Coordinates of C-alpha atoms (C1' of nucleotides) in Angstrom, one line a residue:
Chain A
X18 CA 97.9 64.5 98.3
X19 CA 99.9 67.6 98.9
X20 CA 102.2 68.3 101.7
X21 CA 100.3 71.2 103.1
X22 CA 97.1 69.4 103.7
X23 CA 98.7 67.7 106.7
X24 CA 98.3 70.9 108.7
X25 CA 94.7 69.9 109.0
X26 CA 95.5 66.5 110.5
X27 CA 94.3 65.5 113.9
X28 CA 96.4 66.7 116.8
X29 CA 99.3 64.5 117.9
X30 CA 98.0 63.5 121.2
X31 CA 94.8 62.1 119.7
X32 CA 95.7 60.6 116.4
X33 CA 92.7 59.3 114.7
X34 CA 93.9 56.5 112.5
X35 CA 92.1 53.6 111.1
X36 CA 95.0 51.8 109.2
X37 CA 96.0 48.5 110.6
X38 CA 99.1 48.4 112.7
X39 CA 101.0 45.8 110.8
X40 CA 101.0 48.0 107.7
X41 CA 102.3 50.8 109.8
X42 CA 105.2 48.7 111.1
X43 CA 106.0 47.5 107.5
X44 CA 106.3 51.1 106.3
X45 CA 107.9 52.5 109.3
X46 CA 109.7 49.8 111.0
X47 CA 112.9 51.7 111.4
X48 CA 112.7 55.3 112.5
X49 CA 115.3 56.4 109.9
X50 CA 112.5 56.0 107.4
X51 CA 110.9 59.2 108.6
X52 CA 111.5 61.9 106.0
X53 CA 110.3 65.4 106.5
X54 CA 110.2 66.5 102.9
X55 CA 108.3 63.7 101.3
X56 CA 105.8 62.9 104.1
X57 CA 102.3 63.6 103.4
X58 CA 99.0 63.6 105.4
X59 CA 98.5 60.0 105.9
X60 CA 102.1 59.2 106.5
X61 CA 102.5 61.9 109.1
X62 CA 99.6 60.5 111.0
X63 CA 101.2 57.1 110.6
X64 CA 104.4 58.4 111.9
X65 CA 102.7 59.7 115.1
X66 CA 101.0 56.3 115.7
X67 CA 104.3 54.4 115.1
X68 CA 106.3 56.6 117.4
X69 CA 103.8 55.9 120.1
X70 CA 104.2 52.3 119.6
X71 CA 108.0 52.2 119.5
X72 CA 109.3 51.6 123.1
X73 CA 111.8 54.4 123.0
X74 CA 112.1 56.2 119.6
X75 CA 115.5 57.7 119.0
X76 CA 116.1 61.5 119.0
X77 CA 116.6 61.4 115.3
X78 CA 112.9 60.2 114.9
X79 CA 111.5 62.9 117.1
X80 CA 113.7 65.6 115.4
X81 CA 112.3 64.4 112.0
X82 CA 108.7 64.7 113.1
X83 CA 109.2 68.2 114.6
X84 CA 111.0 69.2 111.5
X85 CA 108.0 67.9 109.4
X86 CA 105.5 69.9 111.4
X87 CA 107.6 73.0 111.0
X88 CA 108.0 72.8 107.4
X89 CA 104.3 72.1 107.1
X90 CA 103.7 75.4 108.8
X91 CA 102.4 73.9 112.0
X92 CA 104.6 75.2 114.8
X93 CA 101.9 74.3 117.3
X94 CA 102.1 70.7 116.2
X95 CA 105.9 70.8 116.4
X96 CA 105.6 72.0 120.0
X97 CA 103.2 69.4 121.1
X98 CA 105.6 66.7 119.6
X99 CA 108.3 68.3 121.8
X100 CA 106.1 68.0 124.8
X101 CA 105.3 64.5 124.1
X102 CA 109.0 63.8 123.6
X103 CA 109.7 65.1 127.0
X104 CA 106.9 63.2 128.5
X105 CA 108.3 60.0 127.2
X106 CA 111.7 60.8 128.6
X107 CA 113.5 61.2 125.3
X108 CA 116.6 63.3 125.5
X109 CA 116.7 66.3 123.0
X110 CA 120.0 66.9 121.2
X111 CA 121.6 69.9 119.6
X112 CA 119.3 69.7 116.6
X113 CA 116.1 69.4 118.6
X114 CA 116.5 72.8 120.4
X115 CA 116.9 75.1 117.4
X116 CA 113.8 73.8 115.8
X117 CA 111.7 73.9 119.0
X118 CA 113.0 77.5 119.5
X119 CA 112.0 78.3 116.0
X120 CA 108.5 76.9 116.7
X121 CA 108.1 78.8 119.8
X122 CA 109.2 82.0 118.1
X123 CA 106.6 81.5 115.4
X124 CA 103.9 80.9 118.1
X125 CA 105.2 84.2 119.8
X126 CA 105.9 82.2 123.0
X127 CA 108.9 84.1 124.6
X128 CA 108.2 82.3 127.9
X129 CA 108.8 78.9 126.4
X130 CA 111.8 80.3 124.6
X131 CA 113.3 81.3 127.9
X132 CA 112.6 77.7 129.3
X133 CA 114.3 76.3 126.3
X134 CA 117.2 78.6 127.0
X135 CA 117.6 77.2 130.4
X136 CA 117.5 73.7 129.0
X137 CA 120.1 74.5 126.4
X138 CA 122.5 75.6 129.3
X139 CA 121.7 72.6 131.4
X140 CA 122.2 70.2 128.5
X141 CA 125.5 71.8 127.4
X142 CA 124.3 73.0 124.1
X143 CA 124.9 76.6 124.7
X144 CA 127.9 76.8 122.5
X145 CA 126.3 75.2 119.5
X146 CA 126.0 77.7 116.6
X147 CA 122.5 76.6 115.6
X148 CA 121.2 77.0 119.3
X149 CA 122.9 80.4 119.6
X150 CA 121.4 81.7 116.5
X151 CA 117.9 80.4 117.3
X152 CA 118.1 82.0 120.7
X153 CA 119.3 85.3 119.3
X154 CA 116.3 85.3 116.9
X155 CA 113.6 84.5 119.4
X156 CA 114.9 87.0 121.9
X157 CA 115.5 89.6 119.2
X158 CA 112.1 89.2 117.7
X159 CA 110.0 88.8 120.7
X160 CA 111.8 90.9 123.3
X161 CA 113.5 93.5 121.1
X162 CA 116.9 93.7 119.2
X163 CA 118.7 94.8 122.4
X164 CA 117.8 91.4 124.1
X165 CA 119.2 89.6 121.0
X166 CA 122.3 91.8 120.8
X167 CA 123.0 91.0 124.5
X168 CA 123.0 87.4 123.9
X169 CA 125.1 87.7 120.8
X170 CA 127.7 89.8 122.7
X171 CA 127.8 87.2 125.5
X172 CA 127.9 84.2 123.3
X173 CA 131.0 82.1 123.2
X174 CA 131.0 81.6 119.5
X175 CA 129.7 83.8 116.6
X176 CA 129.6 82.8 113.0
X177 CA 128.4 84.8 110.0
X178 CA 124.9 83.4 110.5
X179 CA 124.7 85.0 114.0
X180 CA 126.1 88.2 112.7
X181 CA 123.7 88.3 109.8
X182 CA 120.8 87.6 112.3
X183 CA 121.9 90.8 114.2
X184 CA 121.8 92.8 111.0
X185 CA 118.4 91.4 110.2
X186 CA 117.0 92.2 113.6
X187 CA 118.1 95.8 113.2
X188 CA 116.5 95.9 109.8
X189 CA 113.2 94.5 111.3
X190 CA 113.2 97.4 113.8
X191 CA 113.8 99.7 110.9
X192 CA 117.3 100.7 112.0
X193 CA 119.3 100.2 108.8
X194 CA 122.2 102.5 109.9
X195 CA 122.8 100.4 113.0
X196 CA 122.8 97.3 110.7
X197 CA 125.4 98.7 108.5
X198 CA 127.6 99.6 111.4
X199 CA 127.4 96.0 112.5
X200 CA 128.4 95.0 109.2
X201 CA 131.5 97.3 109.3
X202 CA 132.4 95.7 112.7
X203 CA 132.3 92.4 111.0
X204 CA 134.7 93.5 108.4
X205 CA 137.0 95.1 111.0
X206 CA 137.1 91.9 113.1
X207 CA 137.9 89.9 110.1
X208 CA 134.6 87.8 110.5
X209 CA 133.8 85.6 107.6
X210 CA 131.9 87.7 105.0
X211 CA 129.6 85.4 102.9
X212 CA 127.0 86.0 100.4
X213 CA 124.1 86.2 102.8
X214 CA 125.6 88.8 105.0
X215 CA 126.3 90.9 101.9
X216 CA 122.8 90.6 100.7
X217 CA 121.5 91.7 104.0
X218 CA 123.9 94.7 104.1
X219 CA 123.1 95.7 100.7
X220 CA 119.4 95.8 101.7
X221 CA 120.2 98.1 104.5
X222 CA 121.9 100.5 102.2
X223 CA 118.9 100.4 99.9
X224 CA 116.6 101.2 102.8
X225 CA 118.8 104.1 103.8
X226 CA 119.2 105.2 100.1
X227 CA 122.8 105.7 100.9
X228 CA 125.1 105.7 97.9
X229 CA 128.1 106.1 100.2
X230 CA 127.4 103.0 102.3
X231 CA 126.4 101.2 99.1
X232 CA 129.8 101.8 97.5
X233 CA 131.6 100.4 100.6
X234 CA 129.4 97.2 100.6
X235 CA 130.0 96.8 96.9
X236 CA 133.7 97.2 97.5
X237 CA 133.6 94.5 100.3
X238 CA 131.7 92.2 98.0
X239 CA 134.4 92.6 95.3
X240 CA 137.1 92.1 97.7
X241 CA 135.7 88.7 98.8
X242 CA 135.0 87.7 95.1
X243 CA 131.3 87.4 95.8
X244 CA 130.2 90.2 93.4
X245 CA 129.4 87.7 90.7
X246 CA 127.3 85.5 92.9
X247 CA 123.9 85.8 91.3
X248 CA 122.1 86.5 94.6
X249 CA 124.8 89.0 95.8
X250 CA 124.7 90.7 92.4
X251 CA 120.9 90.9 92.3
X252 CA 121.0 92.5 95.7
X253 CA 123.6 95.0 94.7
X254 CA 121.6 95.8 91.6
X255 CA 118.5 96.4 93.9
X256 CA 120.6 98.5 96.1
X257 CA 121.5 100.8 93.2
X258 CA 117.9 101.1 92.2
X259 CA 116.6 101.8 95.7
X260 CA 119.3 104.5 96.0
X261 CA 117.7 106.0 92.9
X262 CA 120.8 105.7 90.9
X263 CA 119.4 104.1 87.6
X264 CA 122.6 105.0 85.6
X265 CA 124.7 103.2 88.1
X266 CA 122.2 100.4 88.2
X267 CA 122.2 100.0 84.4
X268 CA 126.0 100.1 84.3
X269 CA 126.1 97.4 86.9
X270 CA 123.4 95.4 85.2
X271 CA 125.2 95.6 81.8
X272 CA 128.4 94.1 83.2
X273 CA 126.7 91.3 85.1
X274 CA 128.1 88.1 83.7
X275 CA 125.0 86.0 84.6
X276 CA 121.6 87.6 84.6
X277 CA 118.5 85.6 85.6
X278 CA 114.9 86.5 85.5
X279 CA 115.1 88.2 88.8
X280 CA 117.9 90.6 87.6
X281 CA 115.8 91.5 84.6
X282 CA 112.7 92.0 86.7
X283 CA 114.6 94.3 89.0
X284 CA 115.9 96.5 86.3
X285 CA 112.5 96.6 84.4
X286 CA 110.8 97.6 87.7
X287 CA 113.5 100.4 88.3
X288 CA 112.6 101.9 84.9
X289 CA 108.9 101.6 85.5
X290 CA 109.2 103.3 88.9
X291 CA 111.2 106.0 87.3
X292 CA 108.5 106.5 84.7
X293 CA 110.9 105.4 81.8
X294 CA 108.3 103.0 80.4
X295 CA 109.8 102.6 77.0
X296 CA 113.1 101.7 78.3
X297 CA 111.3 99.1 80.6
X298 CA 109.6 97.7 77.5
X299 CA 112.8 97.6 75.5
X300 CA 114.5 95.7 78.3
X301 CA 111.6 93.2 78.5
X302 CA 111.9 92.5 74.8
X303 CA 115.7 92.1 75.2
X304 CA 115.1 89.7 78.1
X305 CA 113.1 87.4 75.8
X306 CA 115.7 87.7 73.1
X307 CA 118.4 86.6 75.6
X308 CA 116.2 83.4 76.1
X309 CA 115.1 84.3 79.7
X310 CA 111.4 83.1 79.9
X311 CA 109.2 85.7 81.7
X312 CA 107.6 84.5 84.9
X313 CA 104.5 85.9 86.8
X314 CA 106.7 88.4 88.6
X315 CA 108.4 89.9 85.5
X316 CA 105.1 89.9 83.6
X317 CA 103.4 91.8 86.5
X318 CA 106.2 94.4 86.6
X319 CA 106.3 95.1 82.9
X320 CA 102.5 95.5 82.5
X321 CA 102.4 98.8 84.2
X322 CA 104.9 100.1 81.5
X323 CA 102.3 99.0 78.9
X324 CA 99.5 100.7 80.8
X325 CA 101.2 104.1 80.9
X326 CA 102.1 104.3 77.2
X327 CA 99.9 104.1 74.3
X328 CA 101.5 100.9 73.6
X329 CA 98.6 98.8 74.8
X330 CA 99.3 96.6 71.9
X331 CA 102.3 95.3 74.0
X332 CA 100.0 94.9 76.8
X333 CA 97.6 92.7 74.8
X334 CA 100.6 90.7 73.5
X335 CA 101.8 90.1 77.1
X336 CA 98.4 89.2 78.2
X337 CA 98.3 86.7 75.3
X338 CA 101.7 85.3 76.5
X339 CA 100.4 84.8 80.0
X340 CA 97.3 83.1 78.6
X341 CA 99.4 80.7 76.4
X342 CA 101.8 79.9 79.2
X343 CA 99.3 79.3 81.9
X344 CA 100.4 82.1 84.2
X345 CA 97.1 84.1 83.8
X346 CA 95.8 82.4 86.8
X347 CA 98.2 84.2 89.0
X348 CA 96.3 86.8 91.0
X349 CA 99.1 89.4 90.7
X350 CA 99.3 89.0 86.9
X351 CA 95.5 89.3 86.7
X352 CA 95.4 92.5 88.7
X353 CA 98.3 94.0 86.6
X354 CA 96.5 93.0 83.3
X355 CA 93.3 94.6 84.6
X356 CA 95.1 97.7 85.5
X357 CA 97.0 97.8 82.1
X358 CA 93.6 97.5 80.3
X359 CA 91.9 100.2 82.5
X360 CA 94.8 102.6 82.0
X361 CA 95.0 102.0 78.3
X362 CA 91.5 103.1 77.8
X363 CA 90.1 99.6 77.6
X364 CA 88.0 99.5 80.7
X365 CA 85.7 96.8 79.2
X366 CA 88.6 94.5 78.7
X367 CA 89.6 95.0 82.3
X368 CA 86.1 94.2 83.4
X369 CA 86.2 91.0 81.4
X370 CA 89.3 89.9 83.2
X371 CA 87.8 90.9 86.5
X372 CA 84.6 89.0 86.0
X373 CA 86.5 85.8 85.1
X374 CA 88.8 85.8 88.1
X375 CA 88.2 83.0 90.5
X376 CA 89.7 84.8 93.5
X377 CA 89.7 88.6 94.0
X378 CA 91.7 90.6 96.5
X379 CA 91.4 94.2 97.5
X380 CA 93.7 95.2 94.8
X381 CA 91.5 93.6 92.1
X382 CA 88.6 95.6 93.5
X383 CA 90.5 98.8 93.8
X384 CA 91.9 98.6 90.2
X385 CA 88.5 98.1 88.9
X386 CA 87.0 100.9 90.9
X387 CA 89.6 103.3 89.9
X388 CA 89.4 102.1 86.3
X389 CA 85.7 103.2 86.2
X390 CA 86.5 106.6 87.8
X391 CA 89.2 107.2 85.2
X392 CA 86.8 106.5 82.4
X393 CA 84.2 108.9 83.9
X394 CA 82.1 106.0 85.2
X395 CA 82.2 107.1 88.8
X396 CA 78.6 105.8 89.4
X397 CA 79.5 102.3 88.4
X398 CA 82.7 102.5 90.5
X399 CA 80.7 103.4 93.6
X400 CA 78.4 100.4 92.7
X401 CA 81.4 98.3 92.6
X402 CA 82.6 99.5 96.0
X403 CA 79.3 98.5 97.6
X404 CA 79.5 95.2 95.8
X405 CA 83.0 94.7 97.3
X406 CA 81.8 95.6 100.8
X407 CA 79.4 92.7 100.7
X408 CA 82.4 90.3 100.2
X409 CA 83.5 89.2 103.6
X410 CA 87.0 88.1 102.4
X411 CA 88.2 91.7 101.4
X412 CA 88.3 94.8 103.3
X413 CA 88.8 98.3 101.8
X414 CA 92.1 99.9 102.6
X415 CA 93.6 103.3 102.0
X416 CA 93.8 102.9 98.3
X417 CA 90.4 101.6 97.8
X418 CA 89.0 104.6 99.6
X419 CA 91.1 106.8 97.5
X420 CA 89.6 105.1 94.4
X421 CA 86.1 105.3 95.6
X422 CA 86.5 109.0 96.5
X423 CA 87.8 109.6 93.0
X424 CA 84.6 108.0 91.7
X425 CA 82.6 110.4 93.8
X426 CA 84.5 113.3 92.4
X427 CA 84.0 112.3 88.8
X428 CA 80.3 111.5 89.5
X429 CA 79.9 114.8 91.4
X430 CA 78.8 112.9 94.5
X431 CA 80.2 115.4 97.0
X432 CA 78.0 114.1 99.9
X433 CA 78.8 110.5 99.2
X434 CA 82.5 111.6 99.0
X435 CA 82.3 113.2 102.4
X436 CA 80.8 110.0 103.8
X437 CA 83.5 107.8 102.5
X438 CA 86.1 110.4 103.7
X439 CA 84.7 110.1 107.2
X440 CA 84.9 106.3 107.0
X441 CA 88.7 106.6 106.5
X442 CA 89.4 107.9 109.8
X443 CA 90.6 104.6 111.2
X444 CA 93.7 104.3 113.1
X445 CA 95.4 102.2 110.5
X446 CA 95.3 104.8 107.8
X447 CA 98.6 106.4 107.0
X448 CA 99.3 109.9 106.1
X449 CA 100.0 108.8 102.6
X450 CA 96.6 107.6 102.0
X451 CA 95.2 110.7 103.6
X452 CA 97.2 112.7 101.0
X453 CA 95.7 110.9 98.1
X454 CA 92.3 111.1 99.6
X455 CA 92.7 114.9 100.1
X456 CA 93.9 115.2 96.5
X457 CA 90.9 113.4 95.3
X458 CA 88.6 115.7 97.3
X459 CA 90.4 118.6 95.9
X460 CA 89.5 117.6 92.3
X461 CA 85.8 117.8 93.5
X462 CA 86.4 121.2 95.0
X463 CA 87.6 122.4 91.6
X464 CA 84.5 121.1 89.9
X465 CA 82.2 122.8 92.3
X466 CA 84.3 125.9 92.7
X467 CA 84.1 125.4 96.5
X468 CA 87.1 127.6 97.1
X469 CA 87.0 127.7 100.8
X470 CA 87.1 123.9 101.2
X471 CA 90.0 123.9 98.7
X472 CA 92.0 126.2 100.7
X473 CA 91.4 124.1 103.9
X474 CA 92.5 121.0 102.0
X475 CA 95.7 122.7 100.9
X476 CA 96.5 123.8 104.4
X477 CA 96.2 120.1 105.6
X478 CA 98.2 118.9 102.6
X479 CA 101.1 121.2 103.5
X480 CA 100.9 120.3 107.1
X481 CA 101.3 116.7 106.2
X482 CA 103.9 116.9 103.5
X483 CA 105.4 120.4 103.3
X484 CA 108.4 119.3 101.1
X485 CA 106.4 117.4 98.5
X486 CA 106.7 119.4 95.3
X487 CA 103.6 117.7 93.9
X488 CA 101.5 119.7 96.3
X489 CA 102.8 123.0 95.0
X490 CA 102.0 121.9 91.5
X491 CA 98.5 121.2 92.6
X492 CA 98.2 124.6 94.3
X493 CA 99.7 126.3 91.3
X494 CA 97.0 124.7 89.2
X495 CA 94.4 125.7 91.7
X496 CA 95.5 129.3 91.5
X497 CA 95.6 129.2 87.7
X498 CA 92.1 127.8 87.4
X499 CA 90.9 130.5 89.6
X500 CA 92.7 133.0 87.4
X501 CA 95.0 134.1 90.4
X502 CA 98.0 134.5 88.2
X503 CA 100.1 136.6 90.4
X504 CA 99.7 134.0 93.3
X505 CA 100.5 131.3 90.9
X506 CA 103.7 133.1 89.9
X507 CA 104.7 133.8 93.4
X508 CA 104.2 130.2 94.2
X509 CA 106.5 129.1 91.4
X510 CA 109.2 131.2 93.0
X511 CA 108.6 129.5 96.3
X512 CA 109.0 126.1 94.7
X513 CA 112.4 127.2 93.4
X514 CA 113.3 128.4 96.9
X515 CA 112.5 125.0 98.6
X516 CA 114.8 123.2 96.2
X517 CA 112.2 120.5 95.7
X518 CA 111.7 119.4 92.2
X519 CA 108.4 118.2 90.7
X520 CA 108.5 114.9 88.9
X521 CA 109.1 115.3 85.2
X522 CA 106.0 115.2 83.1
X523 CA 105.9 113.1 80.0
X524 CA 103.9 112.7 76.9
X525 CA 104.1 110.4 73.8
X526 CA 102.9 109.7 70.5
X527 CA 102.9 106.3 68.6
X528 CA 104.0 106.9 64.9
X529 CA 104.9 104.0 62.4
X530 CA 105.0 101.4 65.2
X531 CA 107.4 103.4 67.3
X532 CA 106.6 105.2 70.5
X533 CA 108.1 108.7 70.7
X534 CA 108.3 110.1 74.2
X535 CA 108.6 113.8 75.0
X536 CA 109.4 115.2 78.5
X537 CA 108.9 118.8 79.7
X538 CA 111.6 120.9 78.1
X539 CA 113.0 118.0 76.3
X540 CA 115.3 118.7 73.4
X541 CA 116.7 115.2 73.0
X542 CA 114.7 114.2 69.9
X543 CA 116.9 114.6 66.8
X544 CA 114.2 116.6 65.2
X545 CA 113.2 118.6 68.4
X546 CA 113.7 122.1 66.8
X547 CA 111.2 121.3 64.0
X548 CA 108.8 119.9 66.6
X549 CA 108.9 123.0 68.8
X550 CA 108.3 125.3 65.7
X551 CA 105.3 123.2 64.7
X552 CA 104.2 123.3 68.2
X553 CA 104.3 127.0 68.4
X554 CA 102.3 127.3 65.1
X555 CA 99.6 124.9 66.6
X556 CA 99.4 126.8 69.7
X557 CA 98.8 130.1 67.7
X558 CA 96.0 128.4 65.8
X559 CA 94.4 127.1 69.0
X560 CA 94.4 130.6 70.5
X561 CA 92.5 131.9 67.4
Chain B
dC10 C1' 116.9 65.9 110.2
dT11 C1' 119.8 71.5 111.3
dA12 C1' 119.8 78.4 111.1
dG13 C1' 120.8 83.9 108.2
dG14 C1' 119.5 85.5 101.8
dG15 C1' 117.7 88.4 95.8
dT16 C1' 112.2 90.0 92.0
dT17 C1' 105.9 91.6 91.5
dA18 C1' 100.3 94.2 90.9
dG19 C1' 96.4 99.2 93.0

DNA sequence: CTAGGGTTAG
């Protein structure tokens, strides 16, 4: 029986147990037999019963039971144990309060947290590290960072856990610069710098995309000789990637003495995000040669690289690997596999994977709907969207709507497109989603030469994201398609003026089992001169 | 029997 199933057990105050008491006493005669990590459904129920029968269970036994409920993701159960403990006159100790505070935090009960705070003071546990941290966390998360920070400033003792909690709370409120400032304060005050606080600080630098702060955190890590700690080095690696410094990231990765599957996954992901799919695939192969076994996460991160090169052979190979190793049941892997097939031109394979899936989430549906639209099967995509809407377990989000709109554009279903577009106007839709949707609508405008609508859409696009170079590329294409060359040229000048750079465009060809990649204006290929000459000849022939 | 921590898919 698995541990989690005990979350469905009867509530503590009314245990419904039909096992004879003598057996209970044999198995749990002494309260120290209560072990949170190994306890299962029946045993937990038994424990309740036994604690009811013991004249006065010791605090250790109550603590264990509270712990068990918490680790079984049942904070409500933990709280009712605590309540019962109080009713029976048991005295909580310094290990009881942190756990009960955690339970009330998960339940979102700040009022109870305040009561427990009072109790901590009354019982003299206020200078306990664990109590302080738990209090900072419940105040910080339920009443805002300032409340947590106040407590932190007032608290008689501070260890690195409490400091880290403050950093974490700032990050939760999306204030990474304040988190980094706290980290610098720590360093200045000679507080103990450990791996966890370094990981948290590195995360803050990544969120800020600040190379400057990143260097300083890196320096501190080196000073405390924690740079080679695998968790620290992985977070430093991630920081370089998040700061969009792939060269630095690669250099750091290369000199890492130990690399685990997470290190490899991070760097592969970094290259995928940057569009360097061949480098991502190379590294995936290298990882295997280094004897690191791919896991569902690394598989899911390399599959997009296969999807976006003609190397769908690699994709099939990786699909085969996941089948042989029994990780094809992972939902994320299945979604990534479907997307790989759909984007490699094998939408039928994608559909096969889709139909075999036991569980489907909104991403599964979106991938499939988008897959159909990419293959000019917009009608089927819209059908799938309707099919999805019948499934109560999934709800369309911004990406699903973008996909279905794309279907409408490829199927020339302008009216339906408008209909879905109107469905999107819910409060939880972000600007980003709107961007994509508008972009999709725009494709429709091109097809129908509905120039006025197109112009309106552009105006909205620029309002939303005036600095996004991609929008200018779209508009430039729009002008060119409408043979407004002078406007297109003028726009190009504007783009240069804003200083925003469009993403580099890539193309590729598979030749003799090797994938050759070409970027715009790329002259890195050893035979690039010959390639361009040949290209010019071809262009001439095309024009004739 | 105790707190704060690194990777993934549209």
